[in-house]
Amino acid sequence: MNRRKFLKGSALLSGLFTLNPSDFLANSTKEIPDPGKKAKNIIFMISDGMSSGTLAMANLYSQNILGKNGNWMNLYLENKVSRALMDTASASSIVTDSAAASSSFGGGYRVKNGVLNMGANGEKYVPIWQKFKKTGKKTGCVTTVTITHATPAGFCVNSDSRNAENEIAEMYAEIGFDVMMGGGDEFFNPLKRKDKKDIYSLYKQKGYQVLKNRADLKTAEKGKKVLGVFNSGALPYSIDRTSIPELQQMPSLAEMAQTAIHQMKDHKEGFVLQIEGGKVDWAAHANDISALIHDQLAFDEAIKTVMDFAEKDQNTLVIITTDHGNANPGTIYGPDATKNFNSISDYRYTNEYILNAIHPEFNIQQMKDWIYETNKIRLADDEAKHLLSFYSGLEKQEAGLYNYKKLPFKAYSEIQKKHNSVGWISMDHSGDYVEAAFYGPGKELLPPFIKNTDLHYLMLKAAQI
């Protein structure tokens, strides 16, 4: 391609581009030809924090328990996609956080962990959804965490802190993205914001319809901008949503994806949509195997929703990937490995739900009964005592980014490991190379090894911008 013309065009489009040619593309993508067919639409799917072991175990569970291959694996088996490994490092570390990772995709530059599309000297790298919006496309994001969280924000805004979610909620309205759905009521609701601003009213003034529950998806007015905020904080884990009736008023990732596509698919200039399975990452942080597998399977159902559209449409580039690994879970060798792994099908809830229900007044027998009821695991007395010690203050409480209640996630996962043959190397992100797959017009652009920043430019190239 004509690199000079491409860079000049990108700079004019963004208005704020600070160029760094040495970081433009990692490898042979510098010389790739124009795609054979222009991608009118782009759907970018991110299973946040998905190590390769997570993908493998979700597919094993699908095969062994559900009797079928997962949708992601079927794309490989049927040779429908181009496939690559991706280096996920940030500007500040070989191990990225979600803000820097999404900024690599969104802004096309590696930035320091914790910031969104901001360079070390204050450079603002224009996010890709803003670029596509300027060309006339509709733009949207859906996620199972807060819609203002790092991954959707990295495609949409600039901020020197990923934690500025109150401000990010206002930025979205000012920029005018077409479909934004997830959790995060506390960033929009005047009763929950410290500044008492009514951000819902701001959106309504700008012509948005505000959706609050699963039923609202069915009555959304087509063609009108959508803000869907379905919970305070993140949406519930998939397995808890299935098992707890009152949580079923909140939509699944696939249902949100379906609505987002429906809202934008007939726009003459096309659309771009990010779909994030955000709680895959949170489950890995908690070493919570039932949460992890079932949210990965929920992401896999969203893949089916997207592919059903894309295969019929034939004008949509689908990108399926993750932003980084997390905790590197995997199955452990042993004579009962298959039987042990399959026992996860007996787990009725997430570890978060199970451990939240325990209180210091539990005795040993109550602890054993509760764990058997929820996981079909028979605890030994010493295991029950050990878990109870975390609630009586005798054991040091476990901390962590998504463990604000100081639940004994690690201790319980170690007990579960004896029964399910699943191990974890940590409770945090990892720097492993991850999967990336392309389907549709532009899939031929994907080389077998890429940097995360390459995806930014490959999207622009596929859309011939």
PDB file of N, CA and C in Angstrom, residues 188-284:
ATOM      1  N   PHE A 188     -24.373   6.880  35.768  1.00  0.00           N
ATOM      2  CA  PHE A 188     -25.403   7.622  35.049  1.00  0.00           C
ATOM      3  C   PHE A 188     -26.492   8.162  35.974  1.00  0.00           C
ATOM      4  N   ASN A 189     -26.679   7.520  37.096  1.00  0.00           N
ATOM      5  CA  ASN A 189     -27.795   7.785  38.002  1.00  0.00           C
ATOM      6  C   ASN A 189     -27.452   8.915  38.973  1.00  0.00           C
ATOM      7  N   PRO A 190     -28.239   9.988  39.003  1.00  0.00           N
ATOM      8  CA  PRO A 190     -27.925  11.105  39.902  1.00  0.00           C
ATOM      9  C   PRO A 190     -27.971  10.733  41.377  1.00  0.00           C
ATOM     10  N   LEU A 191     -28.704   9.689  41.712  1.00  0.00           N
ATOM     11  CA  LEU A 191     -28.792   9.253  43.107  1.00  0.00           C
ATOM     12  C   LEU A 191     -27.537   8.516  43.556  1.00  0.00           C
ATOM     13  N   LYS A 192     -26.699   8.101  42.591  1.00  0.00           N
ATOM     14  CA  LYS A 192     -25.498   7.329  42.919  1.00  0.00           C
ATOM     15  C   LYS A 192     -24.203   8.087  42.625  1.00  0.00           C
ATOM     16  N   ARG A 193     -24.283   9.140  41.810  1.00  0.00           N
ATOM     17  CA  ARG A 193     -23.097   9.945  41.502  1.00  0.00           C
ATOM     18  C   ARG A 193     -22.875  10.979  42.601  1.00  0.00           C
ATOM     19  N   LYS A 194     -21.628  11.184  42.986  1.00  0.00           N
ATOM     20  CA  LYS A 194     -21.317  12.181  44.017  1.00  0.00           C
ATOM     21  C   LYS A 194     -21.700  13.584  43.586  1.00  0.00           C
ATOM     22  N   ASP A 195     -21.557  13.865  42.272  1.00  0.00           N
ATOM     23  CA  ASP A 195     -21.886  15.207  41.797  1.00  0.00           C
ATOM     24  C   ASP A 195     -23.370  15.389  41.508  1.00  0.00           C
ATOM     25  N   LYS A 196     -24.149  14.318  41.679  1.00  0.00           N
ATOM     26  CA  LYS A 196     -25.610  14.340  41.508  1.00  0.00           C
ATOM     27  C   LYS A 196     -26.061  14.663  40.079  1.00  0.00           C
ATOM     28  N   LYS A 197     -25.142  14.578  39.117  1.00  0.00           N
ATOM     29  CA  LYS A 197     -25.531  14.827  37.730  1.00  0.00           C
ATOM     30  C   LYS A 197     -26.435  13.708  37.222  1.00  0.00           C
ATOM     31  N   ASP A 198     -27.465  14.092  36.492  1.00  0.00           N
ATOM     32  CA  ASP A 198     -28.378  13.118  35.885  1.00  0.00           C
ATOM     33  C   ASP A 198     -27.913  12.859  34.447  1.00  0.00           C
ATOM     34  N   ILE A 199     -27.082  11.851  34.284  1.00  0.00           N
ATOM     35  CA  ILE A 199     -26.526  11.570  32.957  1.00  0.00           C
ATOM     36  C   ILE A 199     -27.563  10.902  32.061  1.00  0.00           C
ATOM     37  N   TYR A 200     -28.517  10.198  32.648  1.00  0.00           N
ATOM     38  CA  TYR A 200     -29.608   9.653  31.836  1.00  0.00           C
ATOM     39  C   TYR A 200     -30.364  10.783  31.125  1.00  0.00           C
ATOM     40  N   SER A 201     -30.618  11.866  31.836  1.00  0.00           N
ATOM     41  CA  SER A 201     -31.317  13.002  31.222  1.00  0.00           C
ATOM     42  C   SER A 201     -30.496  13.614  30.096  1.00  0.00           C
ATOM     43  N   LEU A 202     -29.165  13.646  30.293  1.00  0.00           N
ATOM     44  CA  LEU A 202     -28.292  14.155  29.234  1.00  0.00           C
ATOM     45  C   LEU A 202     -28.464  13.334  27.960  1.00  0.00           C
ATOM     46  N   TYR A 203     -28.500  12.023  28.105  1.00  0.00           N
ATOM     47  CA  TYR A 203     -28.677  11.154  26.934  1.00  0.00           C
ATOM     48  C   TYR A 203     -30.052  11.360  26.303  1.00  0.00           C
ATOM     49  N   LYS A 204     -31.076  11.463  27.130  1.00  0.00           N
ATOM     50  CA  LYS A 204     -32.428  11.650  26.588  1.00  0.00           C
ATOM     51  C   LYS A 204     -32.529  12.969  25.834  1.00  0.00           C
ATOM     52  N   GLN A 205     -31.864  14.007  26.361  1.00  0.00           N
ATOM     53  CA  GLN A 205     -31.858  15.295  25.672  1.00  0.00           C
ATOM     54  C   GLN A 205     -31.202  15.198  24.301  1.00  0.00           C
ATOM     55  N   LYS A 206     -30.294  14.261  24.163  1.00  0.00           N
ATOM     56  CA  LYS A 206     -29.585  14.073  22.897  1.00  0.00           C
ATOM     57  C   LYS A 206     -30.261  13.039  22.006  1.00  0.00           C
ATOM     58  N   GLY A 207     -31.467  12.645  22.369  1.00  0.00           N
ATOM     59  CA  GLY A 207     -32.262  11.784  21.504  1.00  0.00           C
ATOM     60  C   GLY A 207     -32.115  10.297  21.729  1.00  0.00           C
ATOM     61  N   TYR A 208     -31.494   9.893  22.822  1.00  0.00           N
ATOM     62  CA  TYR A 208     -31.324   8.470  23.107  1.00  0.00           C
ATOM     63  C   TYR A 208     -32.576   7.896  23.769  1.00  0.00           C
ATOM     64  N   GLN A 209     -32.849   6.635  23.455  1.00  0.00           N
ATOM     65  CA  GLN A 209     -33.786   5.853  24.256  1.00  0.00           C
ATOM     66  C   GLN A 209     -32.968   5.091  25.295  1.00  0.00           C
ATOM     67  N   VAL A 210     -33.441   5.064  26.533  1.00  0.00           N
ATOM     68  CA  VAL A 210     -32.714   4.433  27.627  1.00  0.00           C
ATOM     69  C   VAL A 210     -33.392   3.110  27.978  1.00  0.00           C
ATOM     70  N   LEU A 211     -32.631   2.018  27.858  1.00  0.00           N
ATOM     71  CA  LEU A 211     -33.133   0.683  28.158  1.00  0.00           C
ATOM     72  C   LEU A 211     -32.619   0.258  29.521  1.00  0.00           C
ATOM     73  N   LYS A 212     -33.489  -0.370  30.324  1.00  0.00           N
ATOM     74  CA  LYS A 212     -33.113  -0.719  31.689  1.00  0.00           C
ATOM     75  C   LYS A 212     -33.196  -2.210  32.008  1.00  0.00           C
ATOM     76  N   ASN A 213     -33.845  -3.003  31.144  1.00  0.00           N
ATOM     77  CA  ASN A 213     -33.951  -4.435  31.411  1.00  0.00           C
ATOM     78  C   ASN A 213     -34.055  -5.221  30.115  1.00  0.00           C
ATOM     79  N   ARG A 214     -34.044  -6.513  30.266  1.00  0.00           N
ATOM     80  CA  ARG A 214     -34.041  -7.412  29.109  1.00  0.00           C
ATOM     81  C   ARG A 214     -35.248  -7.192  28.208  1.00  0.00           C
ATOM     82  N   ALA A 215     -36.422  -6.966  28.820  1.00  0.00           N
ATOM     83  CA  ALA A 215     -37.645  -6.778  28.041  1.00  0.00           C
ATOM     84  C   ALA A 215     -37.563  -5.544  27.153  1.00  0.00           C
ATOM     85  N   ASP A 216     -36.824  -4.529  27.602  1.00  0.00           N
ATOM     86  CA  ASP A 216     -36.707  -3.300  26.810  1.00  0.00           C
ATOM     87  C   ASP A 216     -36.022  -3.533  25.465  1.00  0.00           C
ATOM     88  N   LEU A 217     -35.194  -4.584  25.384  1.00  0.00           N
ATOM     89  CA  LEU A 217     -34.520  -4.865  24.111  1.00  0.00           C
ATOM     90  C   LEU A 217     -35.528  -5.137  22.998  1.00  0.00           C
ATOM     91  N   LYS A 218     -36.628  -5.773  23.350  1.00  0.00           N
ATOM     92  CA  LYS A 218     -37.624  -6.164  22.346  1.00  0.00           C
ATOM     93  C   LYS A 218     -38.466  -4.993  21.876  1.00  0.00           C
ATOM     94  N   THR A 219     -38.507  -3.936  22.676  1.00  0.00           N
ATOM     95  CA  THR A 219     -39.356  -2.794  22.324  1.00  0.00           C
ATOM     96  C   THR A 219     -38.552  -1.583  21.878  1.00  0.00           C
ATOM     97  N   ALA A 220     -37.236  -1.753  21.745  1.00  0.00           N
ATOM     98  CA  ALA A 220     -36.388  -0.625  21.331  1.00  0.00           C
ATOM     99  C   ALA A 220     -36.800  -0.135  19.943  1.00  0.00           C
ATOM    100  N   GLU A 221     -36.872   1.156  19.800  1.00  0.00           N
ATOM    101  CA  GLU A 221     -37.257   1.770  18.529  1.00  0.00           C
ATOM    102  C   GLU A 221     -36.075   1.756  17.576  1.00  0.00           C
ATOM    103  N   LYS A 222     -36.245   1.113  16.442  1.00  0.00           N
ATOM    104  CA  LYS A 222     -35.151   0.995  15.487  1.00  0.00           C
ATOM    105  C   LYS A 222     -34.819   2.349  14.891  1.00  0.00           C
ATOM    106  N   GLY A 223     -33.499   2.595  14.736  1.00  0.00           N
ATOM    107  CA  GLY A 223     -33.049   3.834  14.138  1.00  0.00           C
ATOM    108  C   GLY A 223     -32.787   4.936  15.140  1.00  0.00           C
ATOM    109  N   LYS A 224     -33.257   4.769  16.375  1.00  0.00           N
ATOM    110  CA  LYS A 224     -33.029   5.755  17.433  1.00  0.00           C
ATOM    111  C   LYS A 224     -31.854   5.313  18.285  1.00  0.00           C
ATOM    112  N   LYS A 225     -31.001   6.234  18.676  1.00  0.00           N
ATOM    113  CA  LYS A 225     -29.836   5.880  19.468  1.00  0.00           C
ATOM    114  C   LYS A 225     -30.236   5.199  20.774  1.00  0.00           C
ATOM    115  N   VAL A 226     -29.353   4.293  21.240  1.00  0.00           N
ATOM    116  CA  VAL A 226     -29.674   3.452  22.386  1.00  0.00           C
ATOM    117  C   VAL A 226     -28.601   3.569  23.462  1.00  0.00           C
ATOM    118  N   LEU A 227     -29.037   3.803  24.692  1.00  0.00           N
ATOM    119  CA  LEU A 227     -28.208   3.599  25.879  1.00  0.00           C
ATOM    120  C   LEU A 227     -28.897   2.526  26.719  1.00  0.00           C
ATOM    121  N   GLY A 228     -28.251   1.392  26.881  1.00  0.00           N
ATOM    122  CA  GLY A 228     -28.792   0.320  27.709  1.00  0.00           C
ATOM    123  C   GLY A 228     -27.919   0.119  28.934  1.00  0.00           C
ATOM    124  N   VAL A 229     -28.464   0.374  30.110  1.00  0.00           N
ATOM    125  CA  VAL A 229     -27.729   0.176  31.365  1.00  0.00           C
ATOM    126  C   VAL A 229     -28.585  -0.726  32.235  1.00  0.00           C
ATOM    127  N   PHE A 230     -28.139  -1.966  32.421  1.00  0.00           N
ATOM    128  CA  PHE A 230     -29.000  -3.015  32.960  1.00  0.00           C
ATOM    129  C   PHE A 230     -28.693  -3.409  34.397  1.00  0.00           C
ATOM    130  N   ASN A 231     -27.702  -2.776  35.009  1.00  0.00           N
ATOM    131  CA  ASN A 231     -27.353  -3.149  36.380  1.00  0.00           C
ATOM    132  C   ASN A 231     -26.440  -2.084  36.965  1.00  0.00           C
ATOM    133  N   SER A 232     -26.381  -2.027  38.272  1.00  0.00           N
ATOM    134  CA  SER A 232     -25.339  -1.258  38.933  1.00  0.00           C
ATOM    135  C   SER A 232     -24.101  -2.140  38.996  1.00  0.00           C
ATOM    136  N   GLY A 233     -22.965  -1.628  38.557  1.00  0.00           N
ATOM    137  CA  GLY A 233     -21.793  -2.480  38.402  1.00  0.00           C
ATOM    138  C   GLY A 233     -21.936  -3.319  37.154  1.00  0.00           C
ATOM    139  N   ALA A 234     -21.232  -4.432  37.126  1.00  0.00           N
ATOM    140  CA  ALA A 234     -21.274  -5.324  35.969  1.00  0.00           C
ATOM    141  C   ALA A 234     -22.575  -6.114  35.937  1.00  0.00           C
ATOM    142  N   LEU A 235     -22.834  -6.740  34.792  1.00  0.00           N
ATOM    143  CA  LEU A 235     -23.942  -7.678  34.706  1.00  0.00           C
ATOM    144  C   LEU A 235     -23.556  -8.967  35.436  1.00  0.00           C
ATOM    145  N   PRO A 236     -24.528  -9.781  35.832  1.00  0.00           N
ATOM    146  CA  PRO A 236     -24.193 -11.008  36.571  1.00  0.00           C
ATOM    147  C   PRO A 236     -23.472 -12.016  35.697  1.00  0.00           C
ATOM    148  N   TYR A 237     -22.719 -12.900  36.360  1.00  0.00           N
ATOM    149  CA  TYR A 237     -22.115 -14.021  35.647  1.00  0.00           C
ATOM    150  C   TYR A 237     -23.209 -14.873  35.012  1.00  0.00           C
ATOM    151  N   SER A 238     -22.869 -15.505  33.913  1.00  0.00           N
ATOM    152  CA  SER A 238     -23.845 -16.274  33.148  1.00  0.00           C
ATOM    153  C   SER A 238     -24.462 -17.414  33.958  1.00  0.00           C
ATOM    154  N   ILE A 239     -23.637 -18.158  34.713  1.00  0.00           N
ATOM    155  CA  ILE A 239     -24.182 -19.302  35.450  1.00  0.00           C
ATOM    156  C   ILE A 239     -25.106 -18.844  36.576  1.00  0.00           C
ATOM    157  N   ASP A 240     -24.803 -17.715  37.212  1.00  0.00           N
ATOM    158  CA  ASP A 240     -25.698 -17.197  38.247  1.00  0.00           C
ATOM    159  C   ASP A 240     -26.984 -16.672  37.625  1.00  0.00           C
ATOM    160  N   ARG A 241     -26.868 -16.031  36.477  1.00  0.00           N
ATOM    161  CA  ARG A 241     -28.062 -15.544  35.780  1.00  0.00           C
ATOM    162  C   ARG A 241     -28.986 -16.704  35.422  1.00  0.00           C
ATOM    163  N   THR A 242     -28.421 -17.829  35.045  1.00  0.00           N
ATOM    164  CA  THR A 242     -29.216 -19.010  34.711  1.00  0.00           C
ATOM    165  C   THR A 242     -29.883 -19.609  35.944  1.00  0.00           C
ATOM    166  N   SER A 243     -29.188 -19.601  37.072  1.00  0.00           N
ATOM    167  CA  SER A 243     -29.649 -20.304  38.273  1.00  0.00           C
ATOM    168  C   SER A 243     -30.512 -19.465  39.205  1.00  0.00           C
ATOM    169  N   ILE A 244     -30.433 -18.143  39.097  1.00  0.00           N
ATOM    170  CA  ILE A 244     -31.137 -17.254  40.024  1.00  0.00           C
ATOM    171  C   ILE A 244     -32.199 -16.478  39.247  1.00  0.00           C
ATOM    172  N   PRO A 245     -33.479 -16.792  39.452  1.00  0.00           N
ATOM    173  CA  PRO A 245     -34.540 -16.222  38.612  1.00  0.00           C
ATOM    174  C   PRO A 245     -34.550 -14.706  38.541  1.00  0.00           C
ATOM    175  N   GLU A 246     -34.289 -14.001  39.650  1.00  0.00           N
ATOM    176  CA  GLU A 246     -34.384 -12.548  39.627  1.00  0.00           C
ATOM    177  C   GLU A 246     -33.313 -11.890  38.766  1.00  0.00           C
ATOM    178  N   LEU A 247     -32.260 -12.624  38.437  1.00  0.00           N
ATOM    179  CA  LEU A 247     -31.219 -12.073  37.578  1.00  0.00           C
ATOM    180  C   LEU A 247     -31.567 -12.186  36.096  1.00  0.00           C
ATOM    181  N   GLN A 248     -32.600 -12.919  35.787  1.00  0.00           N
ATOM    182  CA  GLN A 248     -32.932 -13.174  34.391  1.00  0.00           C
ATOM    183  C   GLN A 248     -33.618 -12.007  33.703  1.00  0.00           C
ATOM    184  N   GLN A 249     -33.874 -10.933  34.459  1.00  0.00           N
ATOM    185  CA  GLN A 249     -34.389  -9.716  33.825  1.00  0.00           C
ATOM    186  C   GLN A 249     -33.293  -8.976  33.081  1.00  0.00           C
ATOM    187  N   MET A 250     -32.040  -9.395  33.321  1.00  0.00           N
ATOM    188  CA  MET A 250     -30.913  -8.767  32.628  1.00  0.00           C
ATOM    189  C   MET A 250     -30.532  -9.591  31.404  1.00  0.00           C
ATOM    190  N   PRO A 251     -30.146  -8.933  30.317  1.00  0.00           N
ATOM    191  CA  PRO A 251     -29.903  -9.659  29.062  1.00  0.00           C
ATOM    192  C   PRO A 251     -28.567 -10.385  29.050  1.00  0.00           C
ATOM    193  N   SER A 252     -28.480 -11.368  28.173  1.00  0.00           N
ATOM    194  CA  SER A 252     -27.210 -12.039  27.907  1.00  0.00           C
ATOM    195  C   SER A 252     -26.399 -11.206  26.919  1.00  0.00           C
ATOM    196  N   LEU A 253     -25.137 -11.553  26.762  1.00  0.00           N
ATOM    197  CA  LEU A 253     -24.296 -10.871  25.782  1.00  0.00           C
ATOM    198  C   LEU A 253     -24.838 -11.076  24.375  1.00  0.00           C
ATOM    199  N   ALA A 254     -25.279 -12.287  24.068  1.00  0.00           N
ATOM    200  CA  ALA A 254     -25.830 -12.564  22.734  1.00  0.00           C
ATOM    201  C   ALA A 254     -27.077 -11.733  22.460  1.00  0.00           C
ATOM    202  N   GLU A 255     -27.922 -11.560  23.466  1.00  0.00           N
ATOM    203  CA  GLU A 255     -29.139 -10.764  23.279  1.00  0.00           C
ATOM    204  C   GLU A 255     -28.804  -9.291  23.040  1.00  0.00           C
ATOM    205  N   MET A 256     -27.833  -8.770  23.772  1.00  0.00           N
ATOM    206  CA  MET A 256     -27.409  -7.382  23.537  1.00  0.00           C
ATOM    207  C   MET A 256     -26.796  -7.236  22.145  1.00  0.00           C
ATOM    208  N   ALA A 257     -25.970  -8.213  21.763  1.00  0.00           N
ATOM    209  CA  ALA A 257     -25.356  -8.171  20.440  1.00  0.00           C
ATOM    210  C   ALA A 257     -26.412  -8.192  19.339  1.00  0.00           C
ATOM    211  N   GLN A 258     -27.427  -9.036  19.508  1.00  0.00           N
ATOM    212  CA  GLN A 258     -28.499  -9.134  18.518  1.00  0.00           C
ATOM    213  C   GLN A 258     -29.220  -7.800  18.356  1.00  0.00           C
ATOM    214  N   THR A 259     -29.522  -7.165  19.486  1.00  0.00           N
ATOM    215  CA  THR A 259     -30.213  -5.880  19.431  1.00  0.00           C
ATOM    216  C   THR A 259     -29.340  -4.812  18.788  1.00  0.00           C
ATOM    217  N   ALA A 260     -28.062  -4.785  19.141  1.00  0.00           N
ATOM    218  CA  ALA A 260     -27.152  -3.789  18.568  1.00  0.00           C
ATOM    219  C   ALA A 260     -27.056  -3.939  17.054  1.00  0.00           C
ATOM    220  N   ILE A 261     -26.915  -5.160  16.590  1.00  0.00           N
ATOM    221  CA  ILE A 261     -26.845  -5.406  15.146  1.00  0.00           C
ATOM    222  C   ILE A 261     -28.142  -4.980  14.474  1.00  0.00           C
ATOM    223  N   HIS A 262     -29.263  -5.346  15.077  1.00  0.00           N
ATOM    224  CA  HIS A 262     -30.572  -4.997  14.511  1.00  0.00           C
ATOM    225  C   HIS A 262     -30.734  -3.484  14.394  1.00  0.00           C
ATOM    226  N   GLN A 263     -30.263  -2.764  15.391  1.00  0.00           N
ATOM    227  CA  GLN A 263     -30.408  -1.307  15.391  1.00  0.00           C
ATOM    228  C   GLN A 263     -29.598  -0.631  14.285  1.00  0.00           C
ATOM    229  N   MET A 264     -28.469  -1.242  13.905  1.00  0.00           N
ATOM    230  CA  MET A 264     -27.541  -0.544  13.009  1.00  0.00           C
ATOM    231  C   MET A 264     -27.398  -1.163  11.626  1.00  0.00           C
ATOM    232  N   LYS A 265     -27.900  -2.365  11.416  1.00  0.00           N
ATOM    233  CA  LYS A 265     -27.552  -3.128  10.215  1.00  0.00           C
ATOM    234  C   LYS A 265     -28.043  -2.522   8.911  1.00  0.00           C
ATOM    235  N   ASP A 266     -29.086  -1.721   8.937  1.00  0.00           N
ATOM    236  CA  ASP A 266     -29.639  -1.184   7.693  1.00  0.00           C
ATOM    237  C   ASP A 266     -29.100   0.198   7.343  1.00  0.00           C
ATOM    238  N   HIS A 267     -28.155   0.694   8.116  1.00  0.00           N
ATOM    239  CA  HIS A 267     -27.583   2.010   7.830  1.00  0.00           C
ATOM    240  C   HIS A 267     -26.768   1.947   6.544  1.00  0.00           C
ATOM    241  N   LYS A 268     -27.010   2.875   5.648  1.00  0.00           N
ATOM    242  CA  LYS A 268     -26.425   2.772   4.297  1.00  0.00           C
ATOM    243  C   LYS A 268     -24.901   2.850   4.306  1.00  0.00           C
ATOM    244  N   GLU A 269     -24.317   3.521   5.278  1.00  0.00           N
ATOM    245  CA  GLU A 269     -22.853   3.625   5.353  1.00  0.00           C
ATOM    246  C   GLU A 269     -22.222   2.506   6.172  1.00  0.00           C
ATOM    247  N   GLY A 270     -23.047   1.638   6.747  1.00  0.00           N
ATOM    248  CA  GLY A 270     -22.528   0.537   7.532  1.00  0.00           C
ATOM    249  C   GLY A 270     -22.358   0.893   9.001  1.00  0.00           C
ATOM    250  N   PHE A 271     -21.812  -0.063   9.763  1.00  0.00           N
ATOM    251  CA  PHE A 271     -21.652   0.146  11.201  1.00  0.00           C
ATOM    252  C   PHE A 271     -20.406  -0.576  11.702  1.00  0.00           C
ATOM    253  N   VAL A 272     -19.974  -0.174  12.881  1.00  0.00           N
ATOM    254  CA  VAL A 272     -18.907  -0.874  13.600  1.00  0.00           C
ATOM    255  C   VAL A 272     -19.402  -1.135  15.016  1.00  0.00           C
ATOM    256  N   LEU A 273     -19.093  -2.319  15.533  1.00  0.00           N
ATOM    257  CA  LEU A 273     -19.617  -2.743  16.829  1.00  0.00           C
ATOM    258  C   LEU A 273     -18.561  -3.522  17.586  1.00  0.00           C
ATOM    259  N   GLN A 274     -18.308  -3.127  18.820  1.00  0.00           N
ATOM    260  CA  GLN A 274     -17.462  -3.912  19.714  1.00  0.00           C
ATOM    261  C   GLN A 274     -18.342  -4.721  20.656  1.00  0.00           C
ATOM    262  N   ILE A 275     -18.013  -6.002  20.816  1.00  0.00           N
ATOM    263  CA  ILE A 275     -18.750  -6.899  21.716  1.00  0.00           C
ATOM    264  C   ILE A 275     -17.746  -7.499  22.692  1.00  0.00           C
ATOM    265  N   GLU A 276     -17.928  -7.220  23.985  1.00  0.00           N
ATOM    266  CA  GLU A 276     -16.962  -7.684  24.979  1.00  0.00           C
ATOM    267  C   GLU A 276     -17.597  -8.634  25.999  1.00  0.00           C
ATOM    268  N   GLY A 277     -16.997  -9.818  26.138  1.00  0.00           N
ATOM    269  CA  GLY A 277     -17.302 -10.694  27.257  1.00  0.00           C
ATOM    270  C   GLY A 277     -16.394 -10.320  28.415  1.00  0.00           C
ATOM    271  N   GLY A 278     -16.752  -9.267  29.124  1.00  0.00           N
ATOM    272  CA  GLY A 278     -15.858  -8.677  30.099  1.00  0.00           C
ATOM    273  C   GLY A 278     -15.656  -9.491  31.362  1.00  0.00           C
ATOM    274  N   LYS A 279     -16.650 -10.302  31.720  1.00  0.00           N
ATOM    275  CA  LYS A 279     -16.544 -11.014  32.993  1.00  0.00           C
ATOM    276  C   LYS A 279     -15.757 -12.313  32.893  1.00  0.00           C
ATOM    277  N   VAL A 280     -15.337 -12.694  31.687  1.00  0.00           N
ATOM    278  CA  VAL A 280     -14.348 -13.770  31.564  1.00  0.00           C
ATOM    279  C   VAL A 280     -13.092 -13.371  32.335  1.00  0.00           C
ATOM    280  N   ASP A 281     -12.697 -12.130  32.165  1.00  0.00           N
ATOM    281  CA  ASP A 281     -11.526 -11.599  32.869  1.00  0.00           C
ATOM    282  C   ASP A 281     -11.725 -11.602  34.384  1.00  0.00           C
ATOM    283  N   TRP A 282     -12.885 -11.167  34.829  1.00  0.00           N
ATOM    284  CA  TRP A 282     -13.149 -11.099  36.270  1.00  0.00           C
ATOM    285  C   TRP A 282     -13.140 -12.500  36.879  1.00  0.00           C
ATOM    286  N   ALA A 283     -13.680 -13.472  36.149  1.00  0.00           N
ATOM    287  CA  ALA A 283     -13.680 -14.850  36.645  1.00  0.00           C
ATOM    288  C   ALA A 283     -12.261 -15.385  36.777  1.00  0.00           C
ATOM    289  N   ALA A 284     -11.407 -15.057  35.812  1.00  0.00           N
ATOM    290  CA  ALA A 284     -10.016 -15.495  35.895  1.00  0.00           C
ATOM    291  C   ALA A 284      -9.307 -14.849  37.078  1.00  0.00           C
TER     292      ALA A 284
END
